[in-house]
mmCIF file of C-alpha atoms in Angstrom:
data_model
loop_
_atom_site.group_PDB
_atom_site.id
_atom_site.type_symbol
_atom_site.label_atom_id
_atom_site.label_comp_id
_atom_site.label_asym_id
_atom_site.label_seq_id
_atom_site.Cartn_x
_atom_site.Cartn_y
_atom_site.Cartn_z
ATOM 1 C CA UNK Y 751 28.223 -11.377 6.991
ATOM 2 C CA UNK Y 752 24.799 -13.472 6.195
ATOM 3 C CA UNK Y 753 25.227 -15.938 3.863
ATOM 4 C CA UNK Y 754 22.843 -15.989 0.981
ATOM 5 C CA UNK Y 755 22.133 -19.793 1.811
ATOM 6 C CA UNK Y 756 19.767 -18.667 4.505
ATOM 7 C CA UNK Y 757 17.279 -17.497 2.359
ATOM 8 C CA UNK Y 758 14.916 -19.170 0.060
ATOM 9 C CA UNK Y 759 15.303 -18.827 -4.143
ATOM 10 C CA UNK Y 760 12.776 -17.051 -5.406
ATOM 11 C CA UNK Y 761 9.882 -18.734 -7.318
ATOM 12 C CA UNK Y 762 9.021 -18.378 -10.969
ATOM 13 C CA UNK Y 763 5.552 -16.911 -11.200
ATOM 14 C CA UNK Y 764 3.547 -18.817 -14.206
ATOM 15 C CA UNK Y 765 3.317 -16.428 -15.897
ATOM 16 C CA UNK Y 766 0.043 -16.573 -17.972
ATOM 17 C CA UNK Y 767 -1.767 -19.223 -16.126
ATOM 18 C CA UNK Y 768 -4.389 -17.657 -13.891
ATOM 19 C CA UNK Y 769 -5.816 -15.533 -17.452
ATOM 20 C CA UNK Y 770 -5.056 -19.708 -19.250
ATOM 21 C CA UNK Y 771 -7.759 -20.674 -15.623
ATOM 22 C CA UNK Y 772 -10.244 -18.276 -16.430
ATOM 23 C CA UNK Y 773 -10.361 -18.040 -19.745
ATOM 24 C CA UNK Y 774 -10.738 -22.176 -19.420
ATOM 25 C CA UNK Y 775 -13.494 -21.553 -16.253
ATOM 26 C CA UNK Y 776 -15.065 -19.124 -18.582
ATOM 27 C CA UNK Y 777 -15.693 -21.619 -21.831
ATOM 28 C CA UNK Y 778 -16.368 -24.447 -18.567
ATOM 29 C CA UNK Y 779 -19.143 -21.964 -17.838
ATOM 30 C CA UNK Y 780 -20.616 -21.058 -21.311
ATOM 31 C CA UNK Y 781 -24.154 -22.146 -21.759
ATOM 32 C CA UNK Y 782 -24.776 -25.405 -24.235
ATOM 33 C CA UNK Y 783 -26.829 -23.158 -26.475
ATOM 34 C CA UNK Y 784 -23.361 -21.586 -27.319
ATOM 35 C CA UNK Y 785 -21.559 -25.136 -27.724
ATOM 36 C CA UNK Y 786 -23.413 -26.511 -30.411
ATOM 37 C CA UNK Y 787 -24.102 -23.241 -31.898
ATOM 38 C CA UNK Y 788 -20.670 -22.583 -32.912
ATOM 39 C CA UNK Y 789 -19.681 -26.179 -33.808
ATOM 40 C CA UNK Y 790 -22.640 -25.670 -36.054
ATOM 41 C CA UNK Y 791 -21.133 -22.427 -37.593
ATOM 42 C CA UNK Y 792 -17.867 -23.479 -37.214
ATOM 43 C CA UNK Y 793 -18.876 -26.358 -39.721
ATOM 44 C CA UNK Y 794 -19.907 -24.517 -42.795
ATOM 45 C CA UNK Y 795 -16.917 -22.442 -42.226
ATOM 46 C CA UNK Y 796 -14.739 -24.970 -42.555
ATOM 47 C CA UNK Y 797 -16.795 -26.039 -45.466
ATOM 48 C CA UNK Y 798 -16.825 -22.712 -47.304
ATOM 49 C CA UNK Y 799 -13.054 -22.257 -46.522
ATOM 50 C CA UNK Y 800 -11.879 -25.990 -47.766
ATOM 51 C CA UNK Y 801 -15.253 -27.498 -49.165
ATOM 52 C CA UNK Y 802 -13.276 -27.847 -53.372
ATOM 53 C CA UNK Y 803 -11.145 -30.103 -51.089
ATOM 54 C CA UNK Y 804 -13.272 -33.011 -50.265
ATOM 55 C CA UNK Y 805 -16.323 -32.528 -52.357
ATOM 56 C CA UNK Y 806 -16.673 -35.950 -53.745
ATOM 57 C CA UNK Y 807 -18.074 -34.421 -57.249
ATOM 58 C CA UNK Y 808 -17.312 -30.784 -58.879
ATOM 59 C CA UNK Y 809 -20.468 -28.889 -57.992
ATOM 60 C CA UNK Y 810 -20.601 -27.097 -61.271
ATOM 61 C CA UNK Y 811 -19.968 -30.306 -63.235
ATOM 62 C CA UNK Y 812 -23.182 -30.924 -65.126
ATOM 63 C CA UNK Y 813 -24.235 -35.190 -66.381
ATOM 64 C CA UNK Y 814 -27.420 -34.686 -68.296
ATOM 65 C CA UNK Y 815 -27.644 -38.929 -67.578
ATOM 66 C CA UNK Y 816 -28.159 -38.248 -63.890
ATOM 67 C CA UNK Y 817 -30.843 -35.677 -63.749
ATOM 68 C CA UNK Y 818 -32.606 -35.507 -60.578
ATOM 69 C CA UNK Y 819 -31.379 -38.731 -58.919
ATOM 70 C CA UNK Y 820 -32.492 -39.260 -55.770
ATOM 71 C CA UNK Y 821 -30.127 -40.275 -52.966
ATOM 72 C CA UNK Y 822 -28.101 -43.219 -53.131
ATOM 73 C CA UNK Y 823 -24.460 -44.682 -52.822
ATOM 74 C CA UNK Y 824 -23.360 -42.615 -55.081
ATOM 75 C CA UNK Y 825 -24.974 -39.631 -54.727
ATOM 76 C CA UNK Y 826 -25.786 -39.112 -50.925
ATOM 77 C CA UNK Y 827 -28.187 -36.160 -51.756
ATOM 78 C CA UNK Y 828 -29.221 -37.009 -54.699
ATOM 79 C CA UNK Y 829 -28.297 -34.727 -58.271
ATOM 80 C CA UNK Y 830 -30.368 -31.754 -59.511
ATOM 81 C CA UNK Y 831 -32.332 -31.011 -62.850
ATOM 82 C CA UNK Y 832 -28.810 -30.536 -64.780
ATOM 83 C CA UNK Y 833 -27.540 -33.835 -63.226
ATOM 84 C CA UNK Y 834 -25.243 -31.751 -60.387
ATOM 85 C CA UNK Y 835 -24.449 -33.593 -56.895
ATOM 86 C CA UNK Y 836 -26.320 -31.723 -54.458
ATOM 87 C CA UNK Y 837 -23.866 -32.423 -51.232
ATOM 88 C CA UNK Y 838 -21.077 -30.772 -53.653
ATOM 89 C CA UNK Y 839 -22.865 -27.980 -54.183
ATOM 90 C CA UNK Y 840 -24.569 -27.488 -50.886
ATOM 91 C CA UNK Y 841 -20.809 -27.525 -49.418
ATOM 92 C CA UNK Y 842 -19.464 -24.908 -52.090
ATOM 93 C CA UNK Y 843 -22.811 -23.020 -51.937
ATOM 94 C CA UNK Y 844 -21.726 -22.122 -48.149
ATOM 95 C CA UNK Y 845 -19.219 -19.571 -49.424
ATOM 96 C CA UNK Y 846 -21.029 -16.599 -50.677
ATOM 97 C CA UNK Y 847 -23.437 -16.479 -48.223
ATOM 98 C CA UNK Y 848 -21.140 -17.395 -45.196
ATOM 99 C CA UNK Y 849 -18.888 -13.652 -47.320
ATOM 100 C CA UNK Y 850 -21.791 -11.640 -47.908
ATOM 101 C CA UNK Y 851 -24.218 -12.147 -44.564
ATOM 102 C CA UNK Y 852 -20.796 -11.084 -42.300
ATOM 103 C CA UNK Y 853 -20.364 -8.170 -43.885
ATOM 104 C CA UNK Y 854 -23.645 -6.642 -44.121
ATOM 105 C CA UNK Y 855 -24.090 -7.500 -40.526
ATOM 106 C CA UNK Y 856 -20.901 -6.171 -39.438
ATOM 107 C CA UNK Y 857 -21.270 -2.537 -41.797
ATOM 108 C CA UNK Y 858 -25.310 -2.793 -40.505
ATOM 109 C CA UNK Y 859 -24.637 -3.164 -36.798
ATOM 110 C CA UNK Y 860 -21.017 -0.730 -36.961
ATOM 111 C CA UNK Y 861 -23.107 1.937 -38.787
ATOM 112 C CA UNK Y 862 -26.555 1.543 -36.303
ATOM 113 C CA UNK Y 863 -23.993 1.367 -33.330
ATOM 114 C CA UNK Y 864 -22.038 4.716 -34.095
ATOM 115 C CA UNK Y 865 -25.916 6.540 -34.763
ATOM 116 C CA UNK Y 866 -27.336 4.880 -31.945
ATOM 117 C CA UNK Y 867 -24.387 6.304 -29.695
ATOM 118 C CA UNK Y 868 -24.859 10.302 -30.920
ATOM 119 C CA UNK Y 869 -28.876 9.493 -31.342
ATOM 120 C CA UNK Y 870 -28.781 8.372 -27.518
ATOM 121 C CA UNK Y 871 -25.938 11.065 -25.807
ATOM 122 C CA UNK Y 872 -27.099 14.268 -27.556
ATOM 123 C CA UNK Y 873 -30.674 15.717 -26.225
ATOM 124 C CA UNK Y 874 -32.777 17.662 -28.108
ATOM 125 C CA UNK Y 875 -33.056 18.553 -32.057
ATOM 126 C CA UNK Y 876 -30.489 16.188 -32.664
ATOM 127 C CA UNK Y 877 -32.137 13.609 -31.225
ATOM 128 C CA UNK Y 878 -35.678 14.737 -32.475
ATOM 129 C CA UNK Y 879 -34.707 14.338 -35.919
ATOM 130 C CA UNK Y 880 -32.839 11.611 -35.802
ATOM 131 C CA UNK Y 881 -35.503 9.863 -33.582
ATOM 132 C CA UNK Y 882 -37.861 10.587 -36.993
ATOM 133 C CA UNK Y 883 -35.810 9.385 -39.315
ATOM 134 C CA UNK Y 884 -35.280 6.145 -37.532
ATOM 135 C CA UNK Y 885 -38.767 5.595 -37.512
ATOM 136 C CA UNK Y 886 -39.690 6.333 -40.886
ATOM 137 C CA UNK Y 887 -36.933 4.297 -42.079
ATOM 138 C CA UNK Y 888 -38.341 1.016 -40.200
ATOM 139 C CA UNK Y 889 -41.896 2.411 -41.266
ATOM 140 C CA UNK Y 890 -41.503 -0.030 -44.778
ATOM 141 C CA UNK Y 891 -41.075 -3.713 -44.028
ATOM 142 C CA UNK Y 892 -37.474 -4.795 -44.212
ATOM 143 C CA UNK Y 893 -38.440 -7.697 -47.708
ATOM 144 C CA UNK Y 894 -40.417 -4.442 -49.220
ATOM 145 C CA UNK Y 895 -37.408 -2.315 -49.387
ATOM 146 C CA UNK Y 896 -34.719 -4.375 -49.923
ATOM 147 C CA UNK Y 897 -36.552 -6.004 -53.178
ATOM 148 C CA UNK Y 898 -37.337 -2.460 -53.879
ATOM 149 C CA UNK Y 899 -33.329 -1.324 -53.912
ATOM 150 C CA UNK Y 900 -32.289 -4.060 -55.399
ATOM 151 C CA UNK Y 901 -34.855 -3.217 -58.614
ATOM 152 C CA UNK Y 902 -33.212 -0.622 -58.741
ATOM 153 C CA UNK Y 903 -29.639 -0.750 -58.536
ATOM 154 C CA UNK Y 904 -29.553 -4.259 -59.700
ATOM 155 C CA UNK Y 905 -28.397 -8.061 -58.288
ATOM 156 C CA UNK Y 906 -24.975 -8.241 -57.124
ATOM 157 C CA UNK Y 907 -22.963 -9.156 -53.807
ATOM 158 C CA UNK Y 908 -21.569 -5.935 -53.619
ATOM 159 C CA UNK Y 909 -25.221 -4.668 -53.286
ATOM 160 C CA UNK Y 910 -26.991 -6.785 -51.505
ATOM 161 C CA UNK Y 911 -24.169 -6.069 -48.347
ATOM 162 C CA UNK Y 912 -24.742 -2.478 -48.974
ATOM 163 C CA UNK Y 913 -28.644 -2.765 -48.851
ATOM 164 C CA UNK Y 914 -29.185 -5.456 -45.927
ATOM 165 C CA UNK Y 915 -25.958 -2.968 -43.886
ATOM 166 C CA UNK Y 916 -28.817 0.347 -44.266
ATOM 167 C CA UNK Y 917 -31.631 -1.725 -43.928
ATOM 168 C CA UNK Y 918 -30.388 -3.008 -40.444
ATOM 169 C CA UNK Y 919 -28.946 -0.026 -39.201
ATOM 170 C CA UNK Y 920 -32.006 1.634 -37.765
ATOM 171 C CA UNK Y 921 -32.839 -0.935 -36.350
ATOM 172 C CA UNK Y 922 -29.359 -1.637 -34.732
ATOM 173 C CA UNK Y 923 -29.085 2.552 -33.883
ATOM 174 C CA UNK Y 924 -32.544 2.067 -32.407
ATOM 175 C CA UNK Y 925 -32.225 -0.620 -29.998
ATOM 176 C CA UNK Y 926 -28.642 1.588 -29.210
ATOM 177 C CA UNK Y 927 -29.850 4.629 -28.893
ATOM 178 C CA UNK Y 928 -32.269 3.465 -25.702
ATOM 179 C CA UNK Y 929 -29.000 1.589 -23.829
ATOM 180 C CA UNK Y 930 -27.105 5.141 -24.625
ATOM 181 C CA UNK Y 931 -29.670 7.129 -22.973
ATOM 182 C CA UNK Y 932 -30.263 4.295 -19.913
ATOM 183 C CA UNK Y 933 -25.836 4.385 -19.506
ATOM 184 C CA UNK Y 934 -25.704 8.203 -19.882
ATOM 185 C CA UNK Y 935 -27.158 8.558 -16.243
ATOM 186 C CA UNK Y 936 -25.351 6.636 -14.573
ATOM 187 C CA UNK Y 937 -22.254 7.911 -12.493
ATOM 188 C CA UNK Y 938 -18.961 7.261 -14.725
ATOM 189 C CA UNK Y 939 -20.219 9.420 -17.334
ATOM 190 C CA UNK Y 940 -20.582 12.442 -14.932
ATOM 191 C CA UNK Y 941 -17.070 11.906 -13.260
ATOM 192 C CA UNK Y 942 -16.146 11.960 -16.924
ATOM 193 C CA UNK Y 943 -18.317 14.906 -17.767
ATOM 194 C CA UNK Y 944 -16.513 16.360 -14.696
ATOM 195 C CA UNK Y 945 -13.068 15.318 -15.480
ATOM 196 C CA UNK Y 946 -12.819 17.327 -18.726
ATOM 197 C CA UNK Y 947 -13.675 15.007 -21.540
ATOM 198 C CA UNK Y 948 -15.403 15.809 -24.515
ATOM 199 C CA UNK Y 949 -18.066 13.741 -25.838
ATOM 200 C CA UNK Y 950 -16.820 11.473 -28.295
ATOM 201 C CA UNK Y 951 -14.550 10.529 -25.461
ATOM 202 C CA UNK Y 952 -17.590 9.195 -23.405
ATOM 203 C CA UNK Y 953 -19.332 7.736 -25.704
ATOM 204 C CA UNK Y 954 -16.331 5.702 -27.424
ATOM 205 C CA UNK Y 955 -14.604 5.123 -24.133
ATOM 206 C CA UNK Y 956 -17.111 5.183 -21.200
ATOM 207 C CA UNK Y 957 -20.487 4.281 -22.771
ATOM 208 C CA UNK Y 958 -19.266 2.216 -25.540
ATOM 209 C CA UNK Y 959 -17.445 -0.206 -23.612
ATOM 210 C CA UNK Y 960 -20.494 -0.589 -20.997
ATOM 211 C CA UNK Y 961 -23.143 -2.092 -23.832
ATOM 212 C CA UNK Y 962 -20.778 -3.602 -25.861
ATOM 213 C CA UNK Y 963 -22.146 -7.502 -24.911
ATOM 214 C CA UNK Y 964 -25.275 -5.966 -26.071
ATOM 215 C CA UNK Y 965 -24.191 -4.539 -29.171
ATOM 216 C CA UNK Y 966 -22.574 -8.197 -29.244
ATOM 217 C CA UNK Y 967 -25.835 -9.889 -29.170
ATOM 218 C CA UNK Y 968 -27.376 -7.418 -31.687
ATOM 219 C CA UNK Y 969 -24.515 -8.810 -33.947
ATOM 220 C CA UNK Y 970 -25.017 -12.425 -33.447
ATOM 221 C CA UNK Y 971 -28.993 -11.999 -33.606
ATOM 222 C CA UNK Y 972 -29.008 -9.620 -36.884
ATOM 223 C CA UNK Y 973 -26.144 -12.123 -38.762
ATOM 224 C CA UNK Y 974 -29.016 -14.879 -38.218
ATOM 225 C CA UNK Y 975 -31.530 -12.731 -39.754
ATOM 226 C CA UNK Y 976 -28.447 -11.577 -42.174
ATOM 227 C CA UNK Y 977 -28.978 -15.418 -43.444
ATOM 228 C CA UNK Y 978 -32.489 -15.848 -43.659
ATOM 229 C CA UNK Y 979 -32.865 -13.126 -45.906
ATOM 230 C CA UNK Y 980 -30.165 -13.345 -47.785
ATOM 231 C CA UNK Y 981 -31.205 -16.526 -49.301
ATOM 232 C CA UNK Y 982 -35.255 -14.920 -49.960
ATOM 233 C CA UNK Y 983 -33.261 -12.296 -51.775
ATOM 234 C CA UNK Y 984 -31.879 -15.587 -54.160
ATOM 235 C CA UNK Y 985 -34.547 -17.036 -53.760
ATOM 236 C CA UNK Y 986 -36.554 -14.331 -55.774
ATOM 237 C CA UNK Y 987 -33.275 -14.062 -57.810
ATOM 238 C CA UNK Y 988 -32.499 -10.679 -56.312
ATOM 239 C CA UNK Y 989 -29.937 -11.700 -54.356
ATOM 240 C CA UNK Y 990 -26.929 -13.949 -54.984
ATOM 241 C CA UNK Y 991 -26.584 -14.587 -59.045
ATOM 242 C CA UNK Y 992 -26.096 -17.651 -61.083
ATOM 243 C CA UNK Y 993 -23.826 -19.316 -61.525
ATOM 244 C CA UNK Y 994 -22.982 -19.597 -57.602
ATOM 245 C CA UNK Y 995 -24.201 -22.714 -55.904
ATOM 246 C CA UNK Y 996 -26.484 -20.234 -53.407
ATOM 247 C CA UNK Y 997 -28.546 -22.409 -51.569
ATOM 248 C CA UNK Y 998 -31.207 -19.946 -52.072
ATOM 249 C CA UNK Y 999 -30.962 -20.345 -55.834
ATOM 250 C CA UNK Y 1000 -30.904 -24.135 -55.373
ATOM 251 C CA UNK Y 1001 -34.440 -24.077 -53.559
ATOM 252 C CA UNK Y 1002 -35.771 -22.166 -56.608
ATOM 253 C CA UNK Y 1003 -34.163 -23.983 -58.858
ATOM 254 C CA UNK Y 1004 -35.816 -27.246 -57.420
ATOM 255 C CA UNK Y 1005 -39.406 -25.894 -56.242
ATOM 256 C CA UNK Y 1006 -40.941 -26.841 -59.263
ATOM 257 C CA UNK Y 1007 -39.305 -30.243 -58.805
ATOM 258 C CA UNK Y 1008 -41.470 -30.578 -55.770
ATOM 259 C CA UNK Y 1009 -44.637 -31.635 -57.247
ATOM 260 C CA UNK Y 1010 -43.188 -34.619 -58.620
ATOM 261 C CA UNK Y 1011 -41.918 -35.978 -55.852
ATOM 262 C CA UNK Y 1012 -37.972 -34.127 -56.559
ATOM 263 C CA UNK Y 1013 -37.962 -33.136 -53.234
ATOM 264 C CA UNK Y 1014 -34.094 -33.439 -52.483
ATOM 265 C CA UNK Y 1015 -32.866 -30.291 -53.966
ATOM 266 C CA UNK Y 1016 -34.990 -28.001 -51.694
ATOM 267 C CA UNK Y 1017 -35.464 -30.777 -48.751
ATOM 268 C CA UNK Y 1018 -31.443 -30.138 -48.071
ATOM 269 C CA UNK Y 1019 -30.655 -26.621 -49.154
ATOM 270 C CA UNK Y 1020 -33.228 -25.363 -47.326
ATOM 271 C CA UNK Y 1021 -32.521 -27.656 -43.819
ATOM 272 C CA UNK Y 1022 -28.568 -26.263 -44.095
ATOM 273 C CA UNK Y 1023 -30.109 -22.728 -44.120
ATOM 274 C CA UNK Y 1024 -32.063 -23.625 -41.388
ATOM 275 C CA UNK Y 1025 -29.148 -24.397 -39.425
ATOM 276 C CA UNK Y 1026 -27.415 -21.503 -40.065
ATOM 277 C CA UNK Y 1027 -29.677 -19.236 -39.258
ATOM 278 C CA UNK Y 1028 -30.784 -21.788 -35.782
ATOM 279 C CA UNK Y 1029 -27.075 -21.488 -35.442
ATOM 280 C CA UNK Y 1030 -27.310 -18.237 -35.086
ATOM 281 C CA UNK Y 1031 -29.983 -18.044 -32.656
ATOM 282 C CA UNK Y 1032 -28.820 -20.288 -29.803
ATOM 283 C CA UNK Y 1033 -24.925 -18.272 -29.958
ATOM 284 C CA UNK Y 1034 -27.720 -15.284 -29.491
ATOM 285 C CA UNK Y 1035 -29.568 -16.527 -26.764
ATOM 286 C CA UNK Y 1036 -26.763 -18.299 -25.272
ATOM 287 C CA UNK Y 1037 -25.084 -15.176 -24.271
ATOM 288 C CA UNK Y 1038 -27.786 -12.965 -23.214
ATOM 289 C CA UNK Y 1039 -28.145 -16.110 -20.824
ATOM 290 C CA UNK Y 1040 -24.297 -15.748 -19.598
ATOM 291 C CA UNK Y 1041 -24.051 -12.570 -19.896
ATOM 292 C CA UNK Y 1042 -27.855 -12.017 -17.014
ATOM 293 C CA UNK Y 1043 -26.512 -15.285 -14.649
ATOM 294 C CA UNK Y 1044 -24.836 -13.929 -11.656
ATOM 295 C CA UNK Y 1045 -21.804 -16.058 -12.257
#
């Protein structure tokens, strides 16, 4: 009879360890621009979520004895025309723009991706009519189209989300359409057709996974544009409305005081807007470089 002691004990597999190592090595290979941009973006997300817990002052409390006080030890970023602490308002003001911009971007990119998939996959009349409609919508300057719509409907957070999503959808659709037209000539699509898969299955289960990196880059890039667009609309009085501590509103309120040397309201709020736009651009550029690398 064979002695079981002659056989070595089975080694327990390290469940999940290879996956953890792959994830860790993937983060290590990320371009520095992605890391820097992500840290900046995460900082503002933390401000939006938990800003009320650590701001030095009530961002809505008015102090008429401290109006337009320059930066000092008490108010690091100074105060605005109503005596409100600028630093506190910038921290809390990140909430609205970080809610509206991602929702608008997600809606626009999702809608545009679906339209682009359909137009890119189907030739003939569907593609011809769809392409002409996209060209017509894209012929209008973005800011003019958004401004006219907001004036007609009325400004609100929901309206801004819908309008920006509608404005971005044709831009995304055109990019996705071109990618789909290139992908549908690949062998894996022909094999799927021969296998009896329908058009919807091929579009969403075969082609879409192969262009997801491009859509991700488009999503991050459009998010940066959305931050800037929302700030611009707020500056014009058509975006996020008072009493929000929105950065674009703050720039509009403080713009008239620049000639008197009261620069801090405009400069610090503008710097916050620029940091968000630059962070998303760094992430998008880094993702593009990472996906195109041979690593």
